Coordinates of C-alpha atoms in Angstrom, one line a residue:
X1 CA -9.7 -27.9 29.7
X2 CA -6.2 -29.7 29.6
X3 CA -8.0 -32.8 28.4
X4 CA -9.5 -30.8 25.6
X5 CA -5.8 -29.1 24.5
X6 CA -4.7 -32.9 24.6
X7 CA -7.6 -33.8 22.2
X8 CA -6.7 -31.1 19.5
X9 CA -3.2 -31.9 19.9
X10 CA -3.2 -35.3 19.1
X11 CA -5.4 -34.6 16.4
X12 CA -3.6 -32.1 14.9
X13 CA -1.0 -35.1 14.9
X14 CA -3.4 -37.6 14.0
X15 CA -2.7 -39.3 10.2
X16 CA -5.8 -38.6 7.9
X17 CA -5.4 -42.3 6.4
X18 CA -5.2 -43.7 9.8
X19 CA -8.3 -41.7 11.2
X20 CA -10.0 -43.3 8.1
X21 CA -8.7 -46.6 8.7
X22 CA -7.8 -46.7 4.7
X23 CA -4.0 -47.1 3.2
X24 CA -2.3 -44.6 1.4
X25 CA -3.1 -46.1 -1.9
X26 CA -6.7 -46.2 -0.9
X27 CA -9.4 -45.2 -4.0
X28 CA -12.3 -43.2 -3.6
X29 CA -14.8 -45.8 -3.3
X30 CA -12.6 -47.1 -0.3
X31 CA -12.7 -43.5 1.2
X32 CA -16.2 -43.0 1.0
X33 CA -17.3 -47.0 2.2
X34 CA -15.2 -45.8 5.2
X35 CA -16.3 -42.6 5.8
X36 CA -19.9 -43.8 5.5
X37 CA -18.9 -46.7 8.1
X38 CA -17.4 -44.2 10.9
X39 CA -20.1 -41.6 10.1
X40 CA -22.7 -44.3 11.4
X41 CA -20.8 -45.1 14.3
X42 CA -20.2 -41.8 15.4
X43 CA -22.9 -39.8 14.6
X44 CA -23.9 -37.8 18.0
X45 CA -27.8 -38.5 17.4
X46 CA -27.3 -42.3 17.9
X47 CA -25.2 -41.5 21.4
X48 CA -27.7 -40.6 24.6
X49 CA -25.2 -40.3 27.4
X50 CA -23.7 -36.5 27.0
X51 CA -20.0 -37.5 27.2
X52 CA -19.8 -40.2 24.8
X53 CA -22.4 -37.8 22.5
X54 CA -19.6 -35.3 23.3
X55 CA -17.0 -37.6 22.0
X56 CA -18.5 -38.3 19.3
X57 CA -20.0 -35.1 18.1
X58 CA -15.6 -34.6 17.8
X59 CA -14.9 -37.5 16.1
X60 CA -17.8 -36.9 13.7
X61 CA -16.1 -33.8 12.7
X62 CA -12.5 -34.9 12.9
X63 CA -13.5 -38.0 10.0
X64 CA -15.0 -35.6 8.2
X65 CA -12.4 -33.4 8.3
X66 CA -10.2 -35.7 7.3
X67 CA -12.5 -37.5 4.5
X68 CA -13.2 -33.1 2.6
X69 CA -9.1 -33.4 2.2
X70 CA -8.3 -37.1 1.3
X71 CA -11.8 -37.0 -1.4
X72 CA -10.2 -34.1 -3.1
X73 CA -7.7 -34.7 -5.6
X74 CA -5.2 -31.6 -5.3
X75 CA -6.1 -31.3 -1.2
X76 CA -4.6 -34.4 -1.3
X77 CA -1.9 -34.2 -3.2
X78 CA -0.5 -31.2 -0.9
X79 CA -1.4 -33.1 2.1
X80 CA 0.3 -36.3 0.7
X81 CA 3.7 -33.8 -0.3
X82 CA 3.3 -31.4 2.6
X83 CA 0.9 -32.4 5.3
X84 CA -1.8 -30.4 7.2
X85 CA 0.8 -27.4 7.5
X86 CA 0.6 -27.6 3.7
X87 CA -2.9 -27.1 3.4
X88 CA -2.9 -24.0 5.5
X89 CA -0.5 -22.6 3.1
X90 CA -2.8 -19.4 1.6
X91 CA -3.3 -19.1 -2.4
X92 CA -4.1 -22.8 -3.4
X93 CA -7.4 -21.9 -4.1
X94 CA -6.4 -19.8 -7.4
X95 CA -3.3 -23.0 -7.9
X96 CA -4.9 -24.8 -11.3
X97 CA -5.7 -28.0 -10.5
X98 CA -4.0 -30.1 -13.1
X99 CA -0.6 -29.7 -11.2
X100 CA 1.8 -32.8 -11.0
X101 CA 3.6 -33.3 -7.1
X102 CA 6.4 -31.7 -8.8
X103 CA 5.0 -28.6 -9.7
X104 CA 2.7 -28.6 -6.2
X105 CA 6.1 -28.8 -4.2
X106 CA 7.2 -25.7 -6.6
X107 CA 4.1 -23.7 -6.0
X108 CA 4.3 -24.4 -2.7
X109 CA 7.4 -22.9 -1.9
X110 CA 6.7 -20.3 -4.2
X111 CA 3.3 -19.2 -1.9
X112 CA 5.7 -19.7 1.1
X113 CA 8.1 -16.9 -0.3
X114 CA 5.1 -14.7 -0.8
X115 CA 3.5 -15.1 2.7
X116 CA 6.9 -14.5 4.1
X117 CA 7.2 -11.0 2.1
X118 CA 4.0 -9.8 3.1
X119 CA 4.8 -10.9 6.4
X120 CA 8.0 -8.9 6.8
X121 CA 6.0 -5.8 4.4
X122 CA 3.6 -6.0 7.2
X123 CA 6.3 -5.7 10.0
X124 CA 8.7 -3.4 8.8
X125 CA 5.5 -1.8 6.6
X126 CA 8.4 0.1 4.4
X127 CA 7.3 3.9 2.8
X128 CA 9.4 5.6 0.6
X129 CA 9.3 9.4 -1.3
X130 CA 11.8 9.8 -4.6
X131 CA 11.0 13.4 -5.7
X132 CA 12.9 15.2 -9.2
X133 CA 12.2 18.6 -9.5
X134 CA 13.3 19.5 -13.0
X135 CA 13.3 23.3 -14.5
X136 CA 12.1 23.7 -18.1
X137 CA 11.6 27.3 -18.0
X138 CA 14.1 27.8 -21.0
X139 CA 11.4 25.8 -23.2
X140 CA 9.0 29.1 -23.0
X141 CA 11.0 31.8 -21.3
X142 CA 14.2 32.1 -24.1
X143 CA 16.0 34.6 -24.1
X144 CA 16.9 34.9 -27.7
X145 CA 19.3 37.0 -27.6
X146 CA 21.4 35.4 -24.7
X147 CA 21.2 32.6 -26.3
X148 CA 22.7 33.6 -30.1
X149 CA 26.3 34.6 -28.3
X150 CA 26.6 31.0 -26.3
X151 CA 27.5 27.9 -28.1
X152 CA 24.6 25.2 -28.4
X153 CA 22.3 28.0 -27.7
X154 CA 19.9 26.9 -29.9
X155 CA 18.6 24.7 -27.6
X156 CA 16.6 25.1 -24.9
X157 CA 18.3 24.4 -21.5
X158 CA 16.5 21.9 -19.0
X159 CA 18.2 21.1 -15.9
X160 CA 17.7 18.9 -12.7
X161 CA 17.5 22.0 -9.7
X162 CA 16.1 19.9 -6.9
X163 CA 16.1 16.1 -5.8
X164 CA 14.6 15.1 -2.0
X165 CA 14.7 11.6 -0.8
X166 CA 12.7 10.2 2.3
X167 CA 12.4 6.6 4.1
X168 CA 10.5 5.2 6.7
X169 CA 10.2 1.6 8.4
X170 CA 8.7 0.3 11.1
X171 CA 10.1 -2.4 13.5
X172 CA 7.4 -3.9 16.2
X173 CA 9.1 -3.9 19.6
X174 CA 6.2 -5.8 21.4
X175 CA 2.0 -6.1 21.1
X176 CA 1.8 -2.2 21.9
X177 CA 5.2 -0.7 21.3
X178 CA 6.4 0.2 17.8
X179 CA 9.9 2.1 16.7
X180 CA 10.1 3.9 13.6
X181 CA 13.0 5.2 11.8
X182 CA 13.2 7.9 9.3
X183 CA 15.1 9.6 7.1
X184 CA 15.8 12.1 4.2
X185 CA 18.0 13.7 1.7
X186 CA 17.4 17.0 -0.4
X187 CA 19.9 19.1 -2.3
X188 CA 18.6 22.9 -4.3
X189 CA 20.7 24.5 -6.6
X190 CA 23.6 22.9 -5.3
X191 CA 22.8 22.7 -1.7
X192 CA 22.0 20.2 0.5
X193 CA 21.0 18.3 3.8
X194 CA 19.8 15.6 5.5
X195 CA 18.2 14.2 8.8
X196 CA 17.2 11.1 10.5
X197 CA 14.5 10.8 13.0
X198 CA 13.4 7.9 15.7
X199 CA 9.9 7.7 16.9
X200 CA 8.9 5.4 19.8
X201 CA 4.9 5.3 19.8
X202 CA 3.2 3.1 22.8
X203 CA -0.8 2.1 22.5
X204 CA -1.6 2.9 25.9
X205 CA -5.3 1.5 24.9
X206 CA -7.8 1.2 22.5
X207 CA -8.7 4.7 22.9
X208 CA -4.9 6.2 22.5
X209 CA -1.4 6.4 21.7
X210 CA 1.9 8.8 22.5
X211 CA 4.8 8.7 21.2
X212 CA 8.1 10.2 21.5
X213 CA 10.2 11.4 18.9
X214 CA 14.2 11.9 18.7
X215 CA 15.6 13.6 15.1
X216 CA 19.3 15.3 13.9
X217 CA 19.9 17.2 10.7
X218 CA 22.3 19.2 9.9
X219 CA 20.2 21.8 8.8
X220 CA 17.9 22.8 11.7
X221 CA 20.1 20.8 14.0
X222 CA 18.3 18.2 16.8
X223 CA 14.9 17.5 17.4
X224 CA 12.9 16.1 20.6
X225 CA 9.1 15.8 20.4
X226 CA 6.2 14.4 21.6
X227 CA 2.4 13.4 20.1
X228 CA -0.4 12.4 21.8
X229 CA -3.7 10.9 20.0
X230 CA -7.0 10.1 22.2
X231 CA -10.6 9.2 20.7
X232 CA -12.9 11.1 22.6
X233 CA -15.3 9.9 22.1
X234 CA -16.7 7.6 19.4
X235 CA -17.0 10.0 16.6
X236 CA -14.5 12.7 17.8
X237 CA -10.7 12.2 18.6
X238 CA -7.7 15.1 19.5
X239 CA -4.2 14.9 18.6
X240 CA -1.8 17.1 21.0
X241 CA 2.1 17.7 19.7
X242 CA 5.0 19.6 21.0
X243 CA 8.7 20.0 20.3
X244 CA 11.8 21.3 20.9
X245 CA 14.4 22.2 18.0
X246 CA 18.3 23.1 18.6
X247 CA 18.7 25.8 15.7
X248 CA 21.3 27.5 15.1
X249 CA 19.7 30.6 15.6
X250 CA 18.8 29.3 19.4
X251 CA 15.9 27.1 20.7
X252 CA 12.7 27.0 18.7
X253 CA 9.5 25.9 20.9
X254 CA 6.3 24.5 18.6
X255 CA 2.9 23.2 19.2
X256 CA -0.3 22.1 17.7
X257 CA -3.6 21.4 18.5
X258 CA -6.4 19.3 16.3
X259 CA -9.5 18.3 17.3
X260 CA -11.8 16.0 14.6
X261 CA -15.4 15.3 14.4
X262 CA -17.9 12.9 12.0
X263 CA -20.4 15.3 11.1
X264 CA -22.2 12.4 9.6
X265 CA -21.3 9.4 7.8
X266 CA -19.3 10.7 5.0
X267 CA -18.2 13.9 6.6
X268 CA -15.2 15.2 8.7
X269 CA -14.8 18.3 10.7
X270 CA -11.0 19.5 11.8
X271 CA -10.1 22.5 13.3
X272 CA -6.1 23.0 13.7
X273 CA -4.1 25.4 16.0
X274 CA -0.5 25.8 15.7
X275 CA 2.1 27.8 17.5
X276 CA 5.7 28.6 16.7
X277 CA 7.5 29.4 13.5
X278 CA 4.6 29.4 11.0
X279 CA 1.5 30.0 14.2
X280 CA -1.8 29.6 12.3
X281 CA -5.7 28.8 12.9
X282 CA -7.0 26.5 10.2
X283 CA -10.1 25.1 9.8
X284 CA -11.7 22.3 7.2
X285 CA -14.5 20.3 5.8
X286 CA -13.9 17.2 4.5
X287 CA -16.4 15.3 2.6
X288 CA -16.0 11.8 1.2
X289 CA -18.5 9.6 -1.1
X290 CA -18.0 6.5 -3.3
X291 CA -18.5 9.1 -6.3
X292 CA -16.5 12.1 -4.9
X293 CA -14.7 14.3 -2.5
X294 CA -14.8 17.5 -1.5
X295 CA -12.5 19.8 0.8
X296 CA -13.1 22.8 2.1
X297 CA -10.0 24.9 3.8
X298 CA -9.7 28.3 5.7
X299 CA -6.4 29.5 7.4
X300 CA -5.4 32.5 9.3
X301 CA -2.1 32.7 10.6
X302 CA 1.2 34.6 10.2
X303 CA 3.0 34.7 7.3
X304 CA 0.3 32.4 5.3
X305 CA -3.5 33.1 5.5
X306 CA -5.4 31.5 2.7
X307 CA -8.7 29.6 1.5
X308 CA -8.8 26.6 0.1
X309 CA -11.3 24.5 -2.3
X310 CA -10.7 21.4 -3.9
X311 CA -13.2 18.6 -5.5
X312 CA -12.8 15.0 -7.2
X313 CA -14.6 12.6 -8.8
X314 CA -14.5 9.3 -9.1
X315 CA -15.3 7.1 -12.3
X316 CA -17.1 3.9 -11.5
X317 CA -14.6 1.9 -13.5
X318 CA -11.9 -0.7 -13.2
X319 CA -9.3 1.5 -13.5
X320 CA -10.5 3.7 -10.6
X321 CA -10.1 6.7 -12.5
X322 CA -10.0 10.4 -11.3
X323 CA -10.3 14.2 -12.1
X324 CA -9.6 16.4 -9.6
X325 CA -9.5 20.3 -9.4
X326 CA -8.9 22.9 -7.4
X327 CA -8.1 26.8 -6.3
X328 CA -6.3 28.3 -3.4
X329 CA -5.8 31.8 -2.6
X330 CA -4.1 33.9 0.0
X331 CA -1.3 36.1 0.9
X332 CA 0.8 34.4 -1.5
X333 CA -0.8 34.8 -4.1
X334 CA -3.5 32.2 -6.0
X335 CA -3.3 29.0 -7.7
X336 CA -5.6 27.0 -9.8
X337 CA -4.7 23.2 -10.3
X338 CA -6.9 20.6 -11.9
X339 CA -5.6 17.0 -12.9
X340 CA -6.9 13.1 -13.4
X341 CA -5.2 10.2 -11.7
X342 CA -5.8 6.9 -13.2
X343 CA -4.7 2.9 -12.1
X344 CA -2.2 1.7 -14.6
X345 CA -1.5 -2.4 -12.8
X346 CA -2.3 -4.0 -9.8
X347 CA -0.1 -1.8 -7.6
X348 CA 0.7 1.4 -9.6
X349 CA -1.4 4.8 -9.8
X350 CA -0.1 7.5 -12.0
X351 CA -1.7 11.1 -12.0
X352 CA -0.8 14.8 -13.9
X353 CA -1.5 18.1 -12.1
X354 CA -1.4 21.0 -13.9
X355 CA -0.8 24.2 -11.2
X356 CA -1.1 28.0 -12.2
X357 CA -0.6 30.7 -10.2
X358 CA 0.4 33.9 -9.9
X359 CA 3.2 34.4 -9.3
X360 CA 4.4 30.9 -9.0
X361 CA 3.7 30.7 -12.7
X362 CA 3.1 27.3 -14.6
X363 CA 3.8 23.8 -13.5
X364 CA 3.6 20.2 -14.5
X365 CA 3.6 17.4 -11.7
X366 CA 3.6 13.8 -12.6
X367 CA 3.4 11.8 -9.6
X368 CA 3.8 7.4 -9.7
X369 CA 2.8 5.6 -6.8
X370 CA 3.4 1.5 -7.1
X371 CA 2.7 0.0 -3.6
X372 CA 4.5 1.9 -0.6
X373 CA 6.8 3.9 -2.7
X374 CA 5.9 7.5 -4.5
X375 CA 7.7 9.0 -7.1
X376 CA 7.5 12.6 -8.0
X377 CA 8.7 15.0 -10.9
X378 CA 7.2 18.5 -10.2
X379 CA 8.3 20.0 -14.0
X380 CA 8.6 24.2 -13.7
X381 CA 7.6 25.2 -17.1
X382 CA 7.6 29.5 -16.6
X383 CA 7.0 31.9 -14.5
X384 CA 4.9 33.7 -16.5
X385 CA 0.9 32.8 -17.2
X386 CA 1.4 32.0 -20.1
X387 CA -1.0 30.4 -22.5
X388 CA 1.2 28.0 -24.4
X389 CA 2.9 26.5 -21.4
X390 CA -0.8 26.0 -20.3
X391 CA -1.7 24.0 -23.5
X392 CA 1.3 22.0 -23.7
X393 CA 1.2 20.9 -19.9
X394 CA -2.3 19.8 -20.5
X395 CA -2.2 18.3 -23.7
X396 CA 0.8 17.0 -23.8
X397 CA 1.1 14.3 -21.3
X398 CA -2.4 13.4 -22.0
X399 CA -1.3 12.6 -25.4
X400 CA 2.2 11.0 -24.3
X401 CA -0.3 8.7 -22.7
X402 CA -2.8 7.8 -25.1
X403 CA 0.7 6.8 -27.3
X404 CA 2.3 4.7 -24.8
X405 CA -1.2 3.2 -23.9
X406 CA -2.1 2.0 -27.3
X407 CA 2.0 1.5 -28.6
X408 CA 3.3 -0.2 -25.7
X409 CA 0.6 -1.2 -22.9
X410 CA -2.1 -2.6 -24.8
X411 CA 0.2 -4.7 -27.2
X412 CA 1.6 -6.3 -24.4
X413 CA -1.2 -6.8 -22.7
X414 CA -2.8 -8.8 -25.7
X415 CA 0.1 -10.2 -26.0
X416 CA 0.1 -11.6 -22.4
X417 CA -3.4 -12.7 -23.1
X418 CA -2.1 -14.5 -26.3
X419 CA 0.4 -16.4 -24.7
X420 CA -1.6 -17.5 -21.6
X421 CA -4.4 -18.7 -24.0
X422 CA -1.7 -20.6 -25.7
X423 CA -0.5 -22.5 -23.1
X424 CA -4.5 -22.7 -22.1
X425 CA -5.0 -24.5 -25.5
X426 CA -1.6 -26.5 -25.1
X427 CA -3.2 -27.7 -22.0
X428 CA -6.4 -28.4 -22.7
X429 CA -4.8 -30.9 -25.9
X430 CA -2.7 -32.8 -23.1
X431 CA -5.9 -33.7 -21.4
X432 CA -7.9 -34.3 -24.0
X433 CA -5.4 -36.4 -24.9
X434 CA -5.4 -37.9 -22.2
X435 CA -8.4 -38.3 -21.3
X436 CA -8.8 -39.9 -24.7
X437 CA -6.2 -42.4 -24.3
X438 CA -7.8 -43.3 -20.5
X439 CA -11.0 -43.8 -22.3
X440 CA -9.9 -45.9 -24.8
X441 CA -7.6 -48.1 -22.4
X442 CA -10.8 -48.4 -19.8
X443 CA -13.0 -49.6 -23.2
X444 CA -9.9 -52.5 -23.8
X445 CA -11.0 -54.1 -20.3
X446 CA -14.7 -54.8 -20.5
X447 CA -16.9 -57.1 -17.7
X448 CA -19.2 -59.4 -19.1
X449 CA -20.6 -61.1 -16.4
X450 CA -19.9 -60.9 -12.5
X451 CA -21.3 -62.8 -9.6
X452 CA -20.7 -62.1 -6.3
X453 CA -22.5 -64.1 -3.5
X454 CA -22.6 -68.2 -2.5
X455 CA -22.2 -70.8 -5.0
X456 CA -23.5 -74.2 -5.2
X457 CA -21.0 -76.7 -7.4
X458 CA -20.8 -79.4 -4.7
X459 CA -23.3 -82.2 -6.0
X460 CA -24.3 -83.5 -3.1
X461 CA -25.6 -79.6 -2.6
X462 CA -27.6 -80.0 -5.7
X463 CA -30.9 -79.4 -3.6
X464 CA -29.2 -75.9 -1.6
X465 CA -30.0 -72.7 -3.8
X466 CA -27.4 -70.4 -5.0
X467 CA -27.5 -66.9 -3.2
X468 CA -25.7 -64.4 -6.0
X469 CA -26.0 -60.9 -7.2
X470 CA -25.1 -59.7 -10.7
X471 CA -22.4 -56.4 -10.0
X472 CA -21.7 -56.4 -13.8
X473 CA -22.3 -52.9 -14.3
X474 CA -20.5 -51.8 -10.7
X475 CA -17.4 -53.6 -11.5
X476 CA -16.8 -51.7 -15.0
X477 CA -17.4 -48.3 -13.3
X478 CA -14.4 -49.5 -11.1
X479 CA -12.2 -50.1 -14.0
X480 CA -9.3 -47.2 -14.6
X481 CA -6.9 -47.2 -16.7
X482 CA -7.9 -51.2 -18.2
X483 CA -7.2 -52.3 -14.5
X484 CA -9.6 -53.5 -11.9
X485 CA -8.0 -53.6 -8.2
X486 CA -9.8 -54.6 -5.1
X487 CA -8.2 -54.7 -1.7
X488 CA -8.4 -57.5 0.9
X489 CA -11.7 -56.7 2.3
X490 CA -15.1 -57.9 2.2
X491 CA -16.5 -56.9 -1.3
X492 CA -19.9 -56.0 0.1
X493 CA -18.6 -52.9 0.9
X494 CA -18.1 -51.6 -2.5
X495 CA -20.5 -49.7 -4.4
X496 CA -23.1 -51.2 -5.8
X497 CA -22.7 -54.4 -4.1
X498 CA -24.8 -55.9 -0.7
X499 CA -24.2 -59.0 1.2
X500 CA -27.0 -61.6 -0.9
X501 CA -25.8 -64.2 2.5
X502 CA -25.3 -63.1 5.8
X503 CA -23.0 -65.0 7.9
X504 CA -21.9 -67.9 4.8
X505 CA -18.9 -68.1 2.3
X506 CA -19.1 -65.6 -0.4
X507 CA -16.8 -65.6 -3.9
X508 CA -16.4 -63.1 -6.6
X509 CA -17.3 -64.7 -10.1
X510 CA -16.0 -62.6 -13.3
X511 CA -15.9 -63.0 -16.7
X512 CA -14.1 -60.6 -18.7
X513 CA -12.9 -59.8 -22.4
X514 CA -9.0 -57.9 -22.5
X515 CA -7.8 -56.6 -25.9
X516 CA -10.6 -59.3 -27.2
X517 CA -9.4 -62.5 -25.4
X518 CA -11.5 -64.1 -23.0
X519 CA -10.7 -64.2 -19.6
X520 CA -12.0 -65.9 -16.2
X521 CA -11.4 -65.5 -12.7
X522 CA -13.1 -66.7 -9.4
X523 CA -12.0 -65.0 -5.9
X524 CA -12.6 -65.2 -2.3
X525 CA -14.5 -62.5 -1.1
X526 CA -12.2 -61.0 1.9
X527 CA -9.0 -62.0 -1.1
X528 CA -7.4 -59.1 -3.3
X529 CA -7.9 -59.6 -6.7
X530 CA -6.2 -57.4 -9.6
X531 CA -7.0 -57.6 -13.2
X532 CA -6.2 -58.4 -16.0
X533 CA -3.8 -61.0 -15.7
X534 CA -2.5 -63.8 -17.7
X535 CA -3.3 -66.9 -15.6
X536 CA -6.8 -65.8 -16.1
X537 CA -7.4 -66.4 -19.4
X538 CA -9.1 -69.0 -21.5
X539 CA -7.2 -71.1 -23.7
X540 CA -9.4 -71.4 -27.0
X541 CA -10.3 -75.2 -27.9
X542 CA -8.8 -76.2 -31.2

């Protein structure tokens, strides 16, 4: 086992050139005679013994390993700039592939900063509520009168009568302990308060959690509770809670009870009982589809008894829309609501609720969630049932956004699109351009003739037989950019090419045209050679 933490260590250290046996500089066609090389000599089906076909079974895959990153252009590149830590680097498979090291280095760090957000997002998992209540009721319950005797009072009056604040993180103590702070801020009519609350919650296993909660306000004064979750079994769990609140009226004892079970695949059970301030037996079916959902609700408890039914549904489209209504009745009163909630980006939803009741009256709620954070503007309109307040709550902001949609989203939009294909087409001309240019300078070197084997010149070898190939058309599929470059290595290696001697001197025979001047070179076959140069050329005869 220590031997085998040694092996991934040192391969985890191990240079990808060096494991190929290739320099830096080395081409494709060097990569791949090397890799085809070390993939014959380590392939596990040639190896009998079971620890050297263990061996090599891991070297197989370490060369090959290495030979996936080094073949690919932009793999390499990172791994060139960054190393293997580079490459683990999430979000380079969506990086375009035309990037300069520059830009790769700037990307990178850019991807780093990311991971690192979502990192601490994940740790602290932040969760925020901003809510506005405004009052509009002067808009449809004027007073006209009232309003002739005060100055200004031709216009309606719309004020800003409630405001509540809330915050949550979380901070990860150890692999089953987690701390979580809280807090808020409301003010009505020109009151206010606040509390802050600490929660400890411990898994105790993979069944359950507790946790232990410490709160002061200066409202109901200091909190101390406890909650309990268990699964009870696979499709049934119970929650248990209790507290303990310092009022100033004296101490006020609560608890609560809920039990949950799967009914079937897309239904839930629950059945709630609470005892304390607000005591009360509820009970409720919750249904949940890819097209729908469905909740049914009955409570019976002291002051509130009431019965609940709401449905949604759920268009099949990108923008996950939704319509949603629902009617609740009870002690209280009753109240109809009905709404649509639609996805306006990536990580924003915004919905409109429309609630009626009696006597609650008419009221508008916009609600804007983007990521962990929701917004909320609950907008009173009147306390009457009144049908004009009715028409204006629902047409209205349905036609606010149709105009914003159409004046301001979808411009920009096409206007985003507009500029990305832009810079798509500004692009695309570089490397056609490019590309052109490469074209053109590979057509400026062209091979004419090349011979690679064992030459006869020697007269007294008249009788001997040359042994040569013609690798013509393999040497101008190695030209790039009007330069041919072979390393100091055996040119039987190459594509292409195959050892016409075994065992005896071989040279490397060209004849080539530059920029239309004839040029000629002969070169040892284990020599570099690099062309075009000037030495090589043929002085024309006068």
């Amino acid at each position: 086992m220590a031997a085998s933490v040694d092996d991934d260590f040192e391969f985890n250290n191990q240079d990808y050139y060096s494991l190929l046996n290739v320099r830096k500089e080395a081409t494709l066609e060097e990569l791949k005679a090397s890799y085809r090389r070390l993939c014959m000599l380590y392939h596990p089906d040639k190896h009998r013994d079971p620890e050297l076909k263990s061996q090599a079974e891991q070297l197989f895959n370490q060369v090959h390993q290495a030979y996936e990153v080094l073949s690919d252009a932009h793999s390499r590149a990172i791994y060139d700039i960054f190393g293997k830590k580079g490459l683990e680097v999430e979000g380079w498979e969506v990086v375009e592939r035309k990037r300069t090291p520059a830009e790769i280095r700037e990307e990178y760090e850019r991807l780093q900063r990311e991971r690192e957000e979502r990192r601490l997002q994940q740790r602290t998992n932040p969760k925020g509520t901003i809510s506005v209540g405004v009052d509009a009721t002067d808009l449809f319950d004027r007073y006209d009168e009232d309003f002739e005797e005060m100055p200004g009072g031709g216009f309606p009056h719309i004020e800003i009568n409630k405001m509540h604040i809330s915050q949550s993180i979380e901070a990860p103590l150890t692999n089953s302990d987690t701390a979580v702070l809280s807090g808020s801020l409301s003010t009505h009519n020109g009151n206010g308060g606040g509390n802050i609350n600490m929660t400890v919650r411990r898994v105790t296993s993979a069944k359950g959690w507790g946790e232990v909660e410490l709160g002061a306000g200066d409202i109901l004064g200091p909190l101390i509770g406890l909650k309990v979750f268990r699964n009870v079994t696979p499709r049934c769990f119970l929650t248990a809670q209790c507290g303990l609140q310092f009022s100033p009226r004296g101490l006020r004892p609560s608890c609560s009870l809920m039990t949950a079970r799967h009914l079937d695949q897309n239904t839930m059970g629950y059945l709630q009982w609470r005892w304390g301030p607000n005591s009360a037996m509820t009970t409720s079916l919750v249904r949940d589809t890819k097209s729908s959902h469905f909740t049914l609700a009955l409570q019976l408890g002291v002051p509130h008894s009431y019965l609940m039914m709401s449905y949604q549904y759920k268009f099949q489209d990108e923008d996950q829309t939704k319509v949603k209504g629902s009617v609740k009745t009870g002690w209280f009163g009753t109240v109809v609501e009905y709404g649509a909630e639609r996805k306006i980006s990536r990580h924003s939803v915004l919905s409109a609720t429309v609630s009626i009741g009696v006597p609650q009256g008419v009221t508008l709620k916009i609600k804007l969630a983007r990521a962990s954070q929701t917004y909320l503007f609950p907008i009173h309109l009147t306390d009457q049932l009144l049908p004009s307040a009715v028409f204006y709550a629902t047409v209205g902001p349905l036609l606010l956004y149709v105009a914003i949609h159409r004046l301001i989203v979808i411009p920009y939009t096409q206007a985003q699109k507009e500029q990305e294909l832009e810079l798509q087409r500004k692009s695309s001309a570089t490397d056609i351009a490019k590309k052109k240019q490469e074209a053109e300078s590979a057509v400026s070197l062209i091979i004419l003739n090349a011979w690679y084997g064992k030459f006869v010149s020697d007269t007294s070898q008249k009788q001997e037989k040359a042994k040569v190939i013609d690798v013509t058309v393999p040497l101008q599929c190695l030209v790039k950019d009007s330069k041919l470059i072979l390393t100091e290595s055996s040119k039987a290696g190459l594509p292409g090419f195959y050892d016409p001697c075994v065992g005896e001197e071989k040279s490397l025979k060209l004849l080539y045209q530059f920029r239309g001047v004839m040029h000629q070179v002969i070169s040892a076959d284990t020599d570099s050679l690099r062309i075009p140069k000037q030495s090589h050329r043929i002085e024309s005869e006068s």
